[in-house]
């Protein structure tokens, strides 16, 4: 089992460019999440999908969109990247929304110039 | 006031010592609590859940004090491999709120 996989691991964008971060899990989990982690701050939830076919905004959704493609895959899109979106992005999954352990992917380090 | 607060550290501790750190939370409706561990430039991983009666897992002991709204983590006989950042996490209405973490450095 690979667990949670994310691509790419690193990315550098110019302001205004767009990109999609990919995430997949092979644990048959219902819920998936996208977080960002910035220095000196806790993980902040961008979007989550409690179950296949549903998505909801988290704490910091502005500038992002998501797609729950199927039960395994949950992608995050930056339509027009801004320097404020420079961060480490983590995808996570759990059996049930937020109730039990969340399993994380290795992260994507994104720099927006 | 942040919803979940932790001393950022770093806590510099000699190998074999006992170390403890706390995490305070502001929302009394918090339902469940966790400690995650994050190694440098890696993803967070669950260390342990925190139960009302307190719980132990090997060298690690977690306590919850609802009256004072804090949770604690005690590490006994610390190992070099315990060096990491420890993240306090609080579940409020099915949303996890993450502390910024406490950095622990174990020195030989």
Coordinates of C-alpha atoms in Angstrom, one line a residue:
Chain A
X1 CA 0.0 0.0 0.0
X2 CA 1.3 3.4 -1.0
X3 CA -1.0 5.2 1.4
X4 CA -1.4 8.8 0.3
X5 CA 0.6 10.0 -2.7
X6 CA 1.0 13.6 -3.9
X7 CA 2.4 15.0 -7.1
X8 CA 4.5 17.1 -7.7
X9 CA 6.9 17.2 -4.7
X10 CA 8.2 20.6 -5.7
X11 CA 6.9 23.4 -7.9
X12 CA 7.9 26.9 -8.8
X13 CA 5.3 29.1 -10.4
X14 CA 5.3 32.7 -11.6
X15 CA 2.5 35.0 -10.4
X16 CA -0.6 34.4 -12.4
X17 CA 0.2 30.9 -13.5
X18 CA -2.1 28.0 -12.8
X19 CA -1.5 24.5 -11.6
X20 CA -3.2 21.4 -10.2
X21 CA -1.9 19.4 -7.3
X22 CA -2.8 15.8 -7.4
X23 CA -3.6 13.5 -4.5
X24 CA -4.5 9.8 -4.4
X25 CA -5.1 7.4 -1.5
X26 CA -5.4 3.6 -1.6
X27 CA -6.9 3.0 1.8
X28 CA -10.5 3.2 0.7
X29 CA -11.0 6.2 2.9
X30 CA -14.2 8.3 2.6
X31 CA -12.8 11.7 3.6
X32 CA -10.0 13.7 2.0
X33 CA -8.5 17.0 2.9
X34 CA -6.1 19.7 1.6
X35 CA -4.1 21.7 4.1
X36 CA -1.4 24.3 3.8
X37 CA 1.4 24.7 6.3
X38 CA 3.3 28.0 6.8
X39 CA 6.1 28.7 9.2
X40 CA 5.0 29.5 12.7
X41 CA 1.4 28.5 12.0
X42 CA -0.6 25.3 12.4
X43 CA -1.9 23.4 9.4
X44 CA -4.9 25.3 7.9
X45 CA -7.6 23.5 6.1
X46 CA -8.2 24.7 2.5
X47 CA -11.0 22.3 1.4
X48 CA -12.2 18.9 2.4
X49 CA -14.4 16.2 0.9
X50 CA -16.3 14.3 3.6
X51 CA -17.3 11.7 1.1
X52 CA -17.2 11.0 -2.6
X53 CA -19.2 13.5 -4.5
X54 CA -19.1 16.3 -1.9
X55 CA -16.6 19.1 -1.3
X56 CA -16.7 21.9 1.3
X57 CA -14.7 25.0 2.1
X58 CA -12.3 25.0 5.0
X59 CA -10.6 27.9 6.8
X60 CA -8.7 29.3 3.9
X61 CA -10.4 28.5 0.5
X62 CA -9.9 31.7 -1.4
X63 CA -7.8 31.3 -4.5
X64 CA -8.3 27.5 -4.6
X65 CA -10.6 25.0 -6.2
X66 CA -10.9 21.3 -5.7
X67 CA -12.3 18.2 -7.4
X68 CA -13.1 14.9 -5.8
X69 CA -12.6 12.9 -9.0
X70 CA -13.6 9.6 -7.4
X71 CA -13.2 7.9 -4.0
X72 CA -9.4 7.7 -4.4
X73 CA -8.5 11.1 -5.9
X74 CA -8.8 14.7 -4.7
X75 CA -7.1 17.5 -6.6
X76 CA -6.4 21.1 -5.7
X77 CA -6.2 23.8 -8.3
X78 CA -4.6 27.2 -8.1
X79 CA -6.2 29.2 -11.0
X80 CA -4.0 32.3 -10.7
X81 CA -1.1 31.8 -8.3
X82 CA -0.1 34.6 -6.0
X83 CA 3.1 34.9 -3.8
X84 CA 0.8 34.5 -0.7
X85 CA 0.2 31.0 -1.9
X86 CA 3.8 30.0 -1.4
X87 CA 3.5 27.2 1.2
X88 CA 3.8 23.5 1.8
X89 CA 0.6 21.7 0.8
X90 CA -0.5 18.4 2.4
X91 CA -3.2 16.1 1.3
X92 CA -4.7 13.8 3.9
X93 CA -7.4 11.1 4.1
X94 CA -9.4 9.5 6.9
X95 CA -12.1 6.9 7.2
X96 CA -14.6 9.3 8.6
X97 CA -14.5 13.1 8.6
X98 CA -12.1 14.3 11.3
X99 CA -13.2 11.7 13.8
X100 CA -10.2 9.4 13.5
X101 CA -6.6 9.4 12.4
X102 CA -5.7 11.4 9.3
X103 CA -3.0 10.0 7.0
X104 CA -0.9 12.5 5.1
X105 CA 0.9 12.5 1.8
X106 CA 4.5 13.7 1.7
X107 CA 3.6 17.3 0.7
X108 CA 4.2 19.6 -2.2
X109 CA 6.5 22.5 -1.7
X110 CA 5.2 25.4 -3.8
X111 CA 7.0 28.7 -4.4
X112 CA 5.2 31.5 -6.3
X113 CA 7.5 34.2 -7.6
Chain B
X1 CA -6.2 34.4 21.0
X2 CA -5.4 31.4 18.9
X3 CA -7.7 28.5 19.2
X4 CA -4.9 26.1 19.9
X5 CA -1.6 27.4 21.4
X6 CA 1.7 25.7 21.9
X7 CA 5.1 26.8 23.1
X8 CA 7.1 26.7 19.9
X9 CA 10.3 25.8 21.7
X10 CA 12.8 24.5 20.9
X11 CA 13.1 22.3 24.0
X12 CA 16.7 21.1 24.1
X13 CA 16.8 18.0 26.3
X14 CA 19.6 15.5 27.0
X15 CA 19.1 11.9 25.9
X16 CA 17.5 9.9 28.7
X17 CA 15.7 12.8 30.3
X18 CA 12.0 13.3 30.8
X19 CA 10.3 16.2 28.9
X20 CA 6.8 17.5 29.0
X21 CA 4.9 20.1 27.1
X22 CA 1.4 21.5 27.1
X23 CA -1.1 22.7 24.7
X24 CA -4.0 25.0 25.5
X25 CA -7.3 25.3 23.7
X26 CA -9.9 28.0 23.8
X27 CA -13.1 26.3 22.8
X28 CA -14.8 24.4 25.6
X29 CA -16.9 22.5 23.0
X30 CA -13.7 20.6 21.8
X31 CA -14.6 17.0 21.4
X32 CA -11.4 15.1 20.9
X33 CA -7.7 15.6 21.1
X34 CA -4.6 14.2 19.4
X35 CA -0.8 14.5 19.4
X36 CA 0.8 14.3 16.0
X37 CA 4.6 14.1 15.3
X38 CA 6.2 15.8 12.4
X39 CA 9.8 15.2 11.4
X40 CA 11.7 18.0 9.6
X41 CA 10.4 18.4 6.0
X42 CA 8.1 15.4 6.4
X43 CA 4.4 14.9 6.8
X44 CA 2.6 14.8 10.2
X45 CA 1.9 11.4 11.6
X46 CA -0.4 10.4 14.5
X47 CA 1.5 9.8 17.7
X48 CA -1.5 9.2 20.0
X49 CA -5.1 10.2 20.7
X50 CA -5.7 11.8 24.1
X51 CA -8.5 10.3 26.2
X52 CA -10.3 11.8 29.2
X53 CA -8.8 9.5 31.7
X54 CA -5.3 9.9 30.3
X55 CA -3.4 7.3 28.3
X56 CA 0.0 5.9 27.9
X57 CA 1.8 4.3 25.0
X58 CA 5.2 3.1 25.9
X59 CA 7.4 6.1 26.9
X60 CA 4.6 8.5 26.0
X61 CA 1.8 9.7 28.3
X62 CA -0.9 12.0 27.3
X63 CA -3.2 13.8 29.7
X64 CA -6.4 16.0 29.2
X65 CA -7.5 18.6 31.7
X66 CA -10.9 19.8 30.5
X67 CA -11.4 22.2 33.5
X68 CA -8.2 24.2 32.6
X69 CA -8.5 23.4 28.8
X70 CA -5.1 21.9 28.1
X71 CA -3.6 18.7 27.1
X72 CA -0.1 17.5 27.9
X73 CA 2.5 15.1 26.4
X74 CA 5.1 13.5 28.6
X75 CA 8.1 11.7 27.1
X76 CA 10.2 9.5 29.4
X77 CA 13.7 8.2 28.8
X78 CA 14.0 10.4 25.7
X79 CA 15.8 9.0 22.6
X80 CA 17.6 10.9 19.9
X81 CA 14.9 9.6 17.5
X82 CA 12.3 11.6 19.5
X83 CA 13.7 14.8 18.0
X84 CA 10.8 16.2 16.0
X85 CA 8.0 18.8 16.2
X86 CA 4.9 17.7 18.2
X87 CA 1.6 19.1 17.0
X88 CA -1.4 19.4 19.2
X89 CA -4.7 18.9 17.4
X90 CA -8.2 19.6 18.7
X91 CA -11.5 18.4 17.1
X92 CA -14.2 21.0 17.2
X93 CA -17.4 20.1 15.5
X94 CA -15.7 17.7 13.2
X95 CA -13.0 20.2 12.1
X96 CA -9.5 19.6 13.3
X97 CA -7.7 22.7 14.6
X98 CA -3.9 22.4 14.6
X99 CA -1.4 24.0 16.9
X100 CA 1.8 25.4 15.3
X101 CA 3.8 22.7 17.1
X102 CA 6.6 22.4 19.8
X103 CA 10.0 21.6 18.5
X104 CA 12.0 19.1 20.6
X105 CA 15.7 18.5 20.2
X106 CA 17.2 15.5 22.0
X107 CA 21.0 15.9 22.5
X108 CA 23.4 13.1 23.0

